[in-house]
CSV table of C-alpha atoms in Angstrom, one decimal:
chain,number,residue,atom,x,y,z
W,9,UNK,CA,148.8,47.6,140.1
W,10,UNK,CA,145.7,49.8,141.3
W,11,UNK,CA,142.9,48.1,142.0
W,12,UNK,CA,139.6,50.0,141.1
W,13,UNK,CA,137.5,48.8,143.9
W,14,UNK,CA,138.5,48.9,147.5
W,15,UNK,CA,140.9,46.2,148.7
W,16,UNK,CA,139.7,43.9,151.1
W,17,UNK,CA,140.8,41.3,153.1
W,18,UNK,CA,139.9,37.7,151.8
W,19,UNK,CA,138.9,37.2,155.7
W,20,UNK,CA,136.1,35.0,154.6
W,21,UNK,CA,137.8,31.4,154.7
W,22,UNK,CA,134.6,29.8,153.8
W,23,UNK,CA,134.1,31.8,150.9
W,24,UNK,CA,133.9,29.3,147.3
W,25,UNK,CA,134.4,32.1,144.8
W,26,UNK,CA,137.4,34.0,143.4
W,27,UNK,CA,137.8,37.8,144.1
W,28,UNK,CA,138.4,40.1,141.4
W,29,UNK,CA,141.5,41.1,143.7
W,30,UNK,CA,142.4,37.5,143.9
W,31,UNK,CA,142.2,37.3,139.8
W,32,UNK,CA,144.1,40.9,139.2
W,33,UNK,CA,147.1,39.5,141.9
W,34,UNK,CA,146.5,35.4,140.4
W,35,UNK,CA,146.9,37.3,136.8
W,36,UNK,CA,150.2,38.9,137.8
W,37,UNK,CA,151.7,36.3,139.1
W,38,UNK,CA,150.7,33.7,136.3
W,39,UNK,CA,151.9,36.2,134.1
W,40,UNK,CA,155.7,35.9,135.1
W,41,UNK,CA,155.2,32.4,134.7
W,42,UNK,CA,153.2,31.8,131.9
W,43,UNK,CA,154.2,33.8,129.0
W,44,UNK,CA,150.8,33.2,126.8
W,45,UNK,CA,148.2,35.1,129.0
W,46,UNK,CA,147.4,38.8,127.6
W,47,UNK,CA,145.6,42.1,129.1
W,48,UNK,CA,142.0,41.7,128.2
W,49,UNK,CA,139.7,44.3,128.3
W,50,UNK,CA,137.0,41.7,129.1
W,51,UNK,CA,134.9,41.2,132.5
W,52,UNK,CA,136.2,40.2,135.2
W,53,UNK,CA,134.8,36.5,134.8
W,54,UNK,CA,135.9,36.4,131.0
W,55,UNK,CA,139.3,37.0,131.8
W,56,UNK,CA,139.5,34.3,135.2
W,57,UNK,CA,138.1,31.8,132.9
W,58,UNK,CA,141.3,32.4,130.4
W,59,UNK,CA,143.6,32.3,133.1
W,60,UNK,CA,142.2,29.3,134.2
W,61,UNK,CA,142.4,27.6,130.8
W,62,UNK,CA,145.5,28.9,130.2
W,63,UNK,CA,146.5,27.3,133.7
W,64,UNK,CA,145.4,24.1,133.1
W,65,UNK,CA,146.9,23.6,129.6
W,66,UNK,CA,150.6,25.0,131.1
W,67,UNK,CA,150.1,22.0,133.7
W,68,UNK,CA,149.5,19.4,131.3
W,69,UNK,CA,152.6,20.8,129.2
W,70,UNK,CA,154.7,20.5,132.0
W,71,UNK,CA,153.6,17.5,133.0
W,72,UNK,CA,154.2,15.8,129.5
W,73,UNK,CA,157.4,17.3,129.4
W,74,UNK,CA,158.6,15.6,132.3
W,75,UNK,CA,157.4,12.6,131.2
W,76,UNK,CA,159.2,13.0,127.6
W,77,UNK,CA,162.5,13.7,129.4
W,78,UNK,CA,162.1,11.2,131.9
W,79,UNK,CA,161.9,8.7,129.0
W,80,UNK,CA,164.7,10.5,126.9
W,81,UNK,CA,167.2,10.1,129.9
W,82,UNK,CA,166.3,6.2,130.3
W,83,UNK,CA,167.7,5.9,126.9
W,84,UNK,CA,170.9,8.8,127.9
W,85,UNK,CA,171.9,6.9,131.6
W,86,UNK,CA,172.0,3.5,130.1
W,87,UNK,CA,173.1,2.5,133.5
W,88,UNK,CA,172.7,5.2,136.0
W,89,UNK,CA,176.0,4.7,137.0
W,90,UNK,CA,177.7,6.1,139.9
W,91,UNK,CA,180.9,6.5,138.1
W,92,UNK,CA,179.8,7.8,134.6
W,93,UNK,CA,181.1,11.5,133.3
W,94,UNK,CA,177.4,12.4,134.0
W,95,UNK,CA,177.8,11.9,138.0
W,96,UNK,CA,181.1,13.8,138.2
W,97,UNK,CA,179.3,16.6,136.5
W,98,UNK,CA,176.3,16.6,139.3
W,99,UNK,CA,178.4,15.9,142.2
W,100,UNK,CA,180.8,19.0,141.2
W,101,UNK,CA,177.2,20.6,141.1
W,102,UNK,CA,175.8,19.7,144.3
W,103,UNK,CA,179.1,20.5,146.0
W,104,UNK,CA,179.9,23.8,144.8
R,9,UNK,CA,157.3,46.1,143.5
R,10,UNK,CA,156.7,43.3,140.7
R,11,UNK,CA,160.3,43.3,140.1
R,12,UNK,CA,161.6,42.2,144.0
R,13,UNK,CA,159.0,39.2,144.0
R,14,UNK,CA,160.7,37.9,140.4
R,15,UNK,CA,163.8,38.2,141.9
R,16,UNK,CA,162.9,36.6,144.9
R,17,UNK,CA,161.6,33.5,143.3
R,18,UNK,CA,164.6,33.0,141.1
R,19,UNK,CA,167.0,32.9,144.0
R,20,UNK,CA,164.8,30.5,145.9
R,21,UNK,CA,164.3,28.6,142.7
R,22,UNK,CA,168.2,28.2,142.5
R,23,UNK,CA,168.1,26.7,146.0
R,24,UNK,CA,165.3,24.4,145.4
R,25,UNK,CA,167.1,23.0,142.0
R,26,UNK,CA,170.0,22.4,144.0
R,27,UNK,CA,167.7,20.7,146.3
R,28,UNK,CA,165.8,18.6,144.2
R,29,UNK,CA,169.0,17.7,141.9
R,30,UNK,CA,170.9,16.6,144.9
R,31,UNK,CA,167.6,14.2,146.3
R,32,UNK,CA,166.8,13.3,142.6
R,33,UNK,CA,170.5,11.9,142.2
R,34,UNK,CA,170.0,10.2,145.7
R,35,UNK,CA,167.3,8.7,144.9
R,36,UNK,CA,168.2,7.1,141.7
R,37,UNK,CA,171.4,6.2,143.8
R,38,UNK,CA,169.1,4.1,145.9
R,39,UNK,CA,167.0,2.6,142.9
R,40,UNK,CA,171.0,1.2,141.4
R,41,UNK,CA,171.9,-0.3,144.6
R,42,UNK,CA,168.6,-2.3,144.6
R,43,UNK,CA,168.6,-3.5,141.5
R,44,UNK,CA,172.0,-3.5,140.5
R,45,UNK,CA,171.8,-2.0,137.4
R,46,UNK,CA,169.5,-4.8,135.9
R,47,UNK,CA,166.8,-2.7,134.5
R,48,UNK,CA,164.7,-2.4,131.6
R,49,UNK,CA,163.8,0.6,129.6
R,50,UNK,CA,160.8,1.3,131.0
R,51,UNK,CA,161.5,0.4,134.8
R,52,UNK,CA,164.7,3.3,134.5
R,53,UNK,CA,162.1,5.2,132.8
R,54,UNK,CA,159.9,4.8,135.7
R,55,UNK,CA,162.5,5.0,138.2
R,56,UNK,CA,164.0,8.2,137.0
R,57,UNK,CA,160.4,9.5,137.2
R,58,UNK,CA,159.3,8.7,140.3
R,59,UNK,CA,162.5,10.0,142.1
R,60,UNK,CA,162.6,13.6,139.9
R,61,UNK,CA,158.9,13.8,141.7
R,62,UNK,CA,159.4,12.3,144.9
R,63,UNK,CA,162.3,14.5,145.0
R,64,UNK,CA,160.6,18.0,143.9
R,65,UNK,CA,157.5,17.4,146.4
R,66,UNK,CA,159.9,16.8,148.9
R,67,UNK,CA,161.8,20.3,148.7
R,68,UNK,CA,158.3,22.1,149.4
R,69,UNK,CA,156.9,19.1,152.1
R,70,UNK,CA,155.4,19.8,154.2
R,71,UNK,CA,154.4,23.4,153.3
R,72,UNK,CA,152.1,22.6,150.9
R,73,UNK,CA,149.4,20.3,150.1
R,74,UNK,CA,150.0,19.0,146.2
R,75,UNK,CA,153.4,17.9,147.7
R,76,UNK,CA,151.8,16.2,150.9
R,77,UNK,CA,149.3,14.6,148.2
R,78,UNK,CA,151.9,13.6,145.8
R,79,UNK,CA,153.9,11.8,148.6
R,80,UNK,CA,150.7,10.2,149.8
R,81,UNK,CA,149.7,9.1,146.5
R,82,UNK,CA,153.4,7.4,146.0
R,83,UNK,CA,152.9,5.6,149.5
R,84,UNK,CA,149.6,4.1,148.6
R,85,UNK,CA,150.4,3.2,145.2
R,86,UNK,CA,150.0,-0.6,144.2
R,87,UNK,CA,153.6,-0.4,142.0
R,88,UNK,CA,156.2,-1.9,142.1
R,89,UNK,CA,158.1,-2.4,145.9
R,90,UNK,CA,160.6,0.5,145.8
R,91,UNK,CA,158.0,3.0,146.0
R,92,UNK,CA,158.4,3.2,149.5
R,93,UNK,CA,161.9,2.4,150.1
R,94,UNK,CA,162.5,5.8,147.8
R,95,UNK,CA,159.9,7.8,149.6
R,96,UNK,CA,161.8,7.1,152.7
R,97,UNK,CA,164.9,7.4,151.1
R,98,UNK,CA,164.2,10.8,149.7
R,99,UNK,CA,161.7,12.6,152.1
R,100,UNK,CA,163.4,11.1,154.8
R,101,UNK,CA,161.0,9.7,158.4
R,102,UNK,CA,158.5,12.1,158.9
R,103,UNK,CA,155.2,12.3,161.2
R,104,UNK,CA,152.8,9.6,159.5
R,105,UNK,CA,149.9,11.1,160.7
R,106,UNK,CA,150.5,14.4,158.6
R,107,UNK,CA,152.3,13.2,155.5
R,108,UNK,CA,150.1,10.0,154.6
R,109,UNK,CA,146.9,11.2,154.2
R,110,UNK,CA,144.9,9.2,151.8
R,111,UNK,CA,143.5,11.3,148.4
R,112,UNK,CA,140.5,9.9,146.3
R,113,UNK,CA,141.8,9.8,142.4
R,114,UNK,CA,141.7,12.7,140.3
R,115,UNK,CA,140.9,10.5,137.6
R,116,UNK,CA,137.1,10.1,138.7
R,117,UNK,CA,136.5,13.3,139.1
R,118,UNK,CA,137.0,14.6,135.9
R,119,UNK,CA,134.9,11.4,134.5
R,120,UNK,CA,132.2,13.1,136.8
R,121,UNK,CA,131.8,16.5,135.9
R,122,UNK,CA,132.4,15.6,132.5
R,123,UNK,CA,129.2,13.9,132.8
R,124,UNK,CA,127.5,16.3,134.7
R,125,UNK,CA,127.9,18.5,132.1
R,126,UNK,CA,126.7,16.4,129.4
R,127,UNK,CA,123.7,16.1,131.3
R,128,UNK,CA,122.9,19.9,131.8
R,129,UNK,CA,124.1,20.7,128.2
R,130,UNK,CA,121.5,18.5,126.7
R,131,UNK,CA,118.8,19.6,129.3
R,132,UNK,CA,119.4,23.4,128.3
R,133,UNK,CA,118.6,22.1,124.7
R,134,UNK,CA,115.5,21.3,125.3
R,135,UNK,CA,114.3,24.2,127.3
R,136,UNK,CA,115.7,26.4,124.7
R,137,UNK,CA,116.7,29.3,127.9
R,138,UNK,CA,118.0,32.4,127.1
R,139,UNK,CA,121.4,32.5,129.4
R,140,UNK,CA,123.1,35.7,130.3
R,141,UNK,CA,127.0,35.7,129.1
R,142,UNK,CA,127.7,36.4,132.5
R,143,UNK,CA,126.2,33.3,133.8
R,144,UNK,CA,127.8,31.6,131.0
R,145,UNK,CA,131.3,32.7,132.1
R,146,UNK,CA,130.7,31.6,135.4
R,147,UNK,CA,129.6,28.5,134.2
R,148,UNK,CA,132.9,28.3,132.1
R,149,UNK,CA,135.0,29.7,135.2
R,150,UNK,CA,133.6,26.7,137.5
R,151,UNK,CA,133.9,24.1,135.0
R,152,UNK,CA,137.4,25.2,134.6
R,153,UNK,CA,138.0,25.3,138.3
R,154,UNK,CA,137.0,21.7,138.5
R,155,UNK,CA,139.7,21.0,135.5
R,156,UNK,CA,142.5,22.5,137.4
R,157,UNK,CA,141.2,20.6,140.7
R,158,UNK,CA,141.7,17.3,139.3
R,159,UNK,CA,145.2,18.2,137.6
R,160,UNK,CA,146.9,19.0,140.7
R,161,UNK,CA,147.4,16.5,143.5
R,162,UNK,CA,145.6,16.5,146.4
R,163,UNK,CA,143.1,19.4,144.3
R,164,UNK,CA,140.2,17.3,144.8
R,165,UNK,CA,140.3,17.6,148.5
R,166,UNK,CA,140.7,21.4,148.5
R,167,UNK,CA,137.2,23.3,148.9
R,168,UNK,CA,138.9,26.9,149.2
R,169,UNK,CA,139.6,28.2,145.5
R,170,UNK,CA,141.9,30.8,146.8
R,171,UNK,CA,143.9,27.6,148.7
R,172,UNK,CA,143.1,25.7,145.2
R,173,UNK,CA,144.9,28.5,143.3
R,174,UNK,CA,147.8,29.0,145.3
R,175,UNK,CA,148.9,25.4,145.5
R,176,UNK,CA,149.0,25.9,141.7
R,177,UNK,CA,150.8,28.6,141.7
R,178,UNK,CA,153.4,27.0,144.0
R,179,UNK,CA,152.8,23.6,141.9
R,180,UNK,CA,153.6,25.4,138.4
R,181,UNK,CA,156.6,26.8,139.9
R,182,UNK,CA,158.4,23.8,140.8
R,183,UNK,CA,157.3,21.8,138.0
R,184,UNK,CA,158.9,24.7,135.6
R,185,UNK,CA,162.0,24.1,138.1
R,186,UNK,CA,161.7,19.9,137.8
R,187,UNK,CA,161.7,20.2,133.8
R,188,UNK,CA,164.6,22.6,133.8
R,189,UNK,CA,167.0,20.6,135.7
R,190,UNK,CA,166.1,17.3,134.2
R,191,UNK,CA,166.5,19.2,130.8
R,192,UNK,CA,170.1,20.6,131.6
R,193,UNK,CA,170.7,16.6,132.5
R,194,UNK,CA,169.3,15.5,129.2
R,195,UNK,CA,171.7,18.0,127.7
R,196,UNK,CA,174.8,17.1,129.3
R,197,UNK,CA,174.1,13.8,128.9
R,198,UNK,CA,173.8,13.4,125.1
R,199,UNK,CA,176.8,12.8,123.2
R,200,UNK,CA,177.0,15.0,121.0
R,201,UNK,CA,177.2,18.0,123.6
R,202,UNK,CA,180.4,19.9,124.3
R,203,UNK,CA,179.3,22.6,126.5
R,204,UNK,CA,178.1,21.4,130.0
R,205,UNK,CA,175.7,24.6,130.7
R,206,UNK,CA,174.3,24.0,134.0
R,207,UNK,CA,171.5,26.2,136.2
């Protein structure tokens, strides 16, 4: 991905704002992972605002989810049992 | 170029879910022996919870801060009294003085520029400014910054958005690998399933 200005090292530790590098490489990377962001044409700012939002709304997804599953396999282990089909299952997959 | 980083994260993901199943199971190992398999709904619920996250932020402790914070949030956490047994349990003894370092809620500080923001909306109102669309997206890209700070642990204590962004990044990742394991488990546990189709 070519980056029309010239790259620079984020040296500046103190610094509070994003980079537009920092947004092309955060957009790349977010993009593997979170299917719903598309190629704007917008500014620079427009587009690190989506990314953000975008961002934030995968988080709390993912967060809800693992609260949904943690409640569906309460009600699947009824007793988390050390003997249960279930464990033979993970032990044959921690120990491959 | 994009393709070798991909690749990279799903064979370090593979690792970490073997990582993370094998502390999760541990844990939850741990939670049985003390109480002997007299638990309610919602204290296995609980249970089950705590050790998937205990167990996820411990395969990328000490590396990176959300997993320090989520560790340290666990520790100082006025629940019930296996909180600790499990963190010790899980993440195993570890330097107190790096680990347990104490977090302000996240909570308050969303309460907080949500009321900042009240306050300047209706005060732009009654000026009746023109404001540039750029200022306006950089308005909406700090407001937004301050969302994602107070949805991942240990965010409120991060001044560096690059820092604050990265920790995301690494925090997304192991949640996607957190909900993908417990899902496979959810699936091999229900009765009806007859194929066990693991990571």
């Amino acid at each position: 991905m070519s980056s029309r200005r010239s790259r620079q090292q984020s040296s500046s530790s103190g610094s509070s704002s994003i980079s537009d590098d920092q947004i092309i490489q955060l957009v790349s990377k977010l993009r593997q992972l979170v299917p719903e962001i598309r190629d704007t044409r917008r500014s620079n700012k427009a587009s690190a605002s989506k990314v953000l939002q975008e961002t934030c709304n995968y988080i709390r997804s993912l967060n809800r989810e693992v609260d949904d599953l943690s409640q569906r396999l309460s009600q699947l282990l009824a007793t988390i049992d050390a003997d249960s089909a279930e464990a033979a299952i993970i032990r044959s997959l921690i120990n491959p | 170029m994009c393709d070798n980083s991909l690749n990279r994260m799903r064979n370090t993901s593979s690792v970490m879910k073997r990582e993370f199943l094998r502390k999760w199971m541990k844990g939850l190992g741990k939670c049985r022996m003390m109480k002997n398999n007299n638990m309610s709904f919602l204290e296995r619920k609980k249970a089950i919870k705590l050790s998937a996250d205990l167990a996820m932020a411990s395969t990328r402790t000490p590396a990176t801060r959300w997993s320090r914070a989520v560790i340290a949030q666990a520790a100082s956490s006025q629940d019930d009294g296996y909180n600790k047994i499990l963190i010790n349990h899980i993440v195993g003894s570890s330097p107190k003085g790096k680990i347990f370092s104490t977090t302000s809620p996240s909570s308050s500080g969303l309460c907080r520029s949500r009321r900042i923001l009240k306050r300047r909306h209706m005060v732009r109102r009654v000026v009746k400014k023109i404001v540039s669309p750029m200022v306006m997206a950089k308005r909406l890209v700090k407001k937004r910054t301050r969302i994602l700070k107070s949805l991942l642990p240990g965010g409120e204590s991060m001044e560096d958005d690059v820092v604050l962004i990265e920790e995301a990044l690494d925090y997304i990742q192991s949640l996607k690998a957190q909900v993908e394991v417990m899902r496979c488990l959810a699936a091999a546990s229900h009765p009806n399933t007859n194929s066990y189709k693991f990571i």
